[in-house]
């Protein structure tokens, strides 16, 4: 089992992911922004670190992640403005990549977005900026030399895991429950042989474990 550090531990994916990792025997540390969230993480068996990603430097994040073995980035600005998108979705993964390098941490998992997101809708400056920012973060991680996995879910639904997914390197765009994203991410972390992969994810009919095993087998 591993020491896992989660950025976005109280978000829609992270709050579902952390208990799954704890149940699997991992030692989980989660970053949060408020005292109320600290209590929430403790109740889920997660060691909390209270900090705001907007204010953190790469050096500060490096200090926070000393001794960790796996890093997870599942935070997002959630449409709260261009500046927050740039800092959270853009600079956040770059800071975590630097922290991984400084601490000799090989494994980093990034929750991103499928390129087809928003296709067919009226374009907006904010959304176009968000998609460019996400792609830039993906590209930086892919070029990092780390043992990364980029998980690109479809449209996120506020629902728990129902253990039915479709997972592949390329998929037709669709919806996916946040609980299913968390479950796939947890299973990927439990399968360290899967590395340097960009995987797309939607809801489907295949159980999570079988879907991840299939990815491991075709490598």
Tab-separated table of C-alpha atoms in Angstrom, residues 118-210:
chain	number	residue	atom	x	y	z
A	118	UNK	CA	-18.979	21.246	-24.766
A	119	UNK	CA	-19.053	20.210	-28.418
A	120	UNK	CA	-22.203	21.497	-30.104
A	121	UNK	CA	-22.835	24.212	-27.519
A	122	UNK	CA	-22.451	27.943	-27.989
A	123	UNK	CA	-18.739	28.691	-27.316
A	124	UNK	CA	-17.819	31.011	-24.467
A	125	UNK	CA	-14.543	32.677	-23.568
A	126	UNK	CA	-14.460	31.034	-20.157
A	127	UNK	CA	-15.044	27.524	-21.421
A	128	UNK	CA	-12.568	27.822	-24.284
A	129	UNK	CA	-9.964	29.118	-21.834
A	130	UNK	CA	-10.724	26.219	-19.478
A	131	UNK	CA	-10.223	23.633	-22.221
A	132	UNK	CA	-6.945	25.214	-23.386
A	133	UNK	CA	-5.727	25.302	-19.800
A	134	UNK	CA	-6.592	21.657	-19.183
A	135	UNK	CA	-4.797	20.584	-22.377
A	136	UNK	CA	-1.696	22.564	-21.434
A	137	UNK	CA	-1.599	20.822	-18.041
A	138	UNK	CA	-2.029	17.432	-19.726
A	139	UNK	CA	0.841	18.196	-22.110
A	140	UNK	CA	3.118	19.304	-19.287
A	141	UNK	CA	2.478	16.101	-17.346
A	142	UNK	CA	2.946	13.918	-20.427
A	143	UNK	CA	6.343	15.554	-20.998
A	144	UNK	CA	7.388	15.356	-17.338
A	145	UNK	CA	9.100	11.948	-17.412
A	146	UNK	CA	7.031	10.835	-14.396
A	147	UNK	CA	4.904	7.690	-14.229
A	148	UNK	CA	1.680	9.593	-14.862
A	149	UNK	CA	-1.892	8.681	-15.717
A	150	UNK	CA	-4.276	11.281	-17.163
A	151	UNK	CA	-7.942	10.384	-16.685
A	152	UNK	CA	-10.372	12.272	-18.931
A	153	UNK	CA	-13.992	11.848	-17.809
A	154	UNK	CA	-17.037	12.951	-19.774
A	155	UNK	CA	-19.730	15.247	-18.379
A	156	UNK	CA	-19.671	14.784	-14.614
A	157	UNK	CA	-22.872	13.786	-12.830
A	158	UNK	CA	-23.467	14.329	-9.087
A	159	UNK	CA	-24.011	10.637	-8.400
A	160	UNK	CA	-22.185	7.877	-6.540
A	161	UNK	CA	-20.536	4.834	-8.082
A	162	UNK	CA	-22.775	2.213	-9.690
A	163	UNK	CA	-19.819	0.105	-10.929
A	164	UNK	CA	-20.700	0.437	-14.606
A	165	UNK	CA	-18.158	2.208	-16.834
A	166	UNK	CA	-16.535	2.415	-20.232
A	167	UNK	CA	-12.776	3.038	-20.092
A	168	UNK	CA	-10.451	3.269	-23.089
A	169	UNK	CA	-7.834	5.421	-24.791
A	170	UNK	CA	-10.564	6.875	-27.041
A	171	UNK	CA	-14.310	6.982	-26.465
A	172	UNK	CA	-17.418	8.610	-27.852
A	173	UNK	CA	-18.299	11.465	-25.505
A	174	UNK	CA	-20.858	10.818	-22.755
A	175	UNK	CA	-21.774	11.290	-19.114
A	176	UNK	CA	-20.067	9.753	-16.111
A	177	UNK	CA	-20.953	9.671	-12.443
A	178	UNK	CA	-18.414	11.279	-10.124
A	179	UNK	CA	-18.504	8.118	-8.040
A	180	UNK	CA	-17.470	6.085	-11.062
A	181	UNK	CA	-14.586	8.488	-11.735
A	182	UNK	CA	-13.430	8.033	-8.147
A	183	UNK	CA	-13.714	4.246	-8.345
A	184	UNK	CA	-11.725	4.054	-11.582
A	185	UNK	CA	-9.084	6.379	-10.179
A	186	UNK	CA	-8.792	4.264	-7.036
A	187	UNK	CA	-8.431	1.086	-9.110
A	188	UNK	CA	-5.785	2.734	-11.305
A	189	UNK	CA	-3.832	3.683	-8.188
A	190	UNK	CA	-4.118	0.054	-7.069
A	191	UNK	CA	-2.673	-0.998	-10.472
A	192	UNK	CA	0.731	0.716	-10.681
A	193	UNK	CA	1.711	-1.193	-13.822
A	194	UNK	CA	-0.611	1.172	-15.732
A	195	UNK	CA	1.488	4.263	-16.349
A	196	UNK	CA	1.996	6.914	-19.005
A	197	UNK	CA	-1.540	6.437	-20.283
A	198	UNK	CA	-4.253	8.910	-21.270
A	199	UNK	CA	-7.598	7.235	-20.615
A	200	UNK	CA	-11.125	8.431	-21.372
A	201	UNK	CA	-14.042	7.485	-19.160
A	202	UNK	CA	-17.832	7.438	-19.403
A	203	UNK	CA	-20.586	5.487	-17.725
A	204	UNK	CA	-21.091	2.080	-19.287
A	205	UNK	CA	-21.758	-1.572	-18.516
A	206	UNK	CA	-18.346	-2.948	-17.520
A	207	UNK	CA	-17.461	-3.306	-13.827
A	208	UNK	CA	-14.685	-0.943	-12.755
A	209	UNK	CA	-12.172	-3.637	-11.865
A	210	UNK	CA	-12.658	-5.445	-15.176
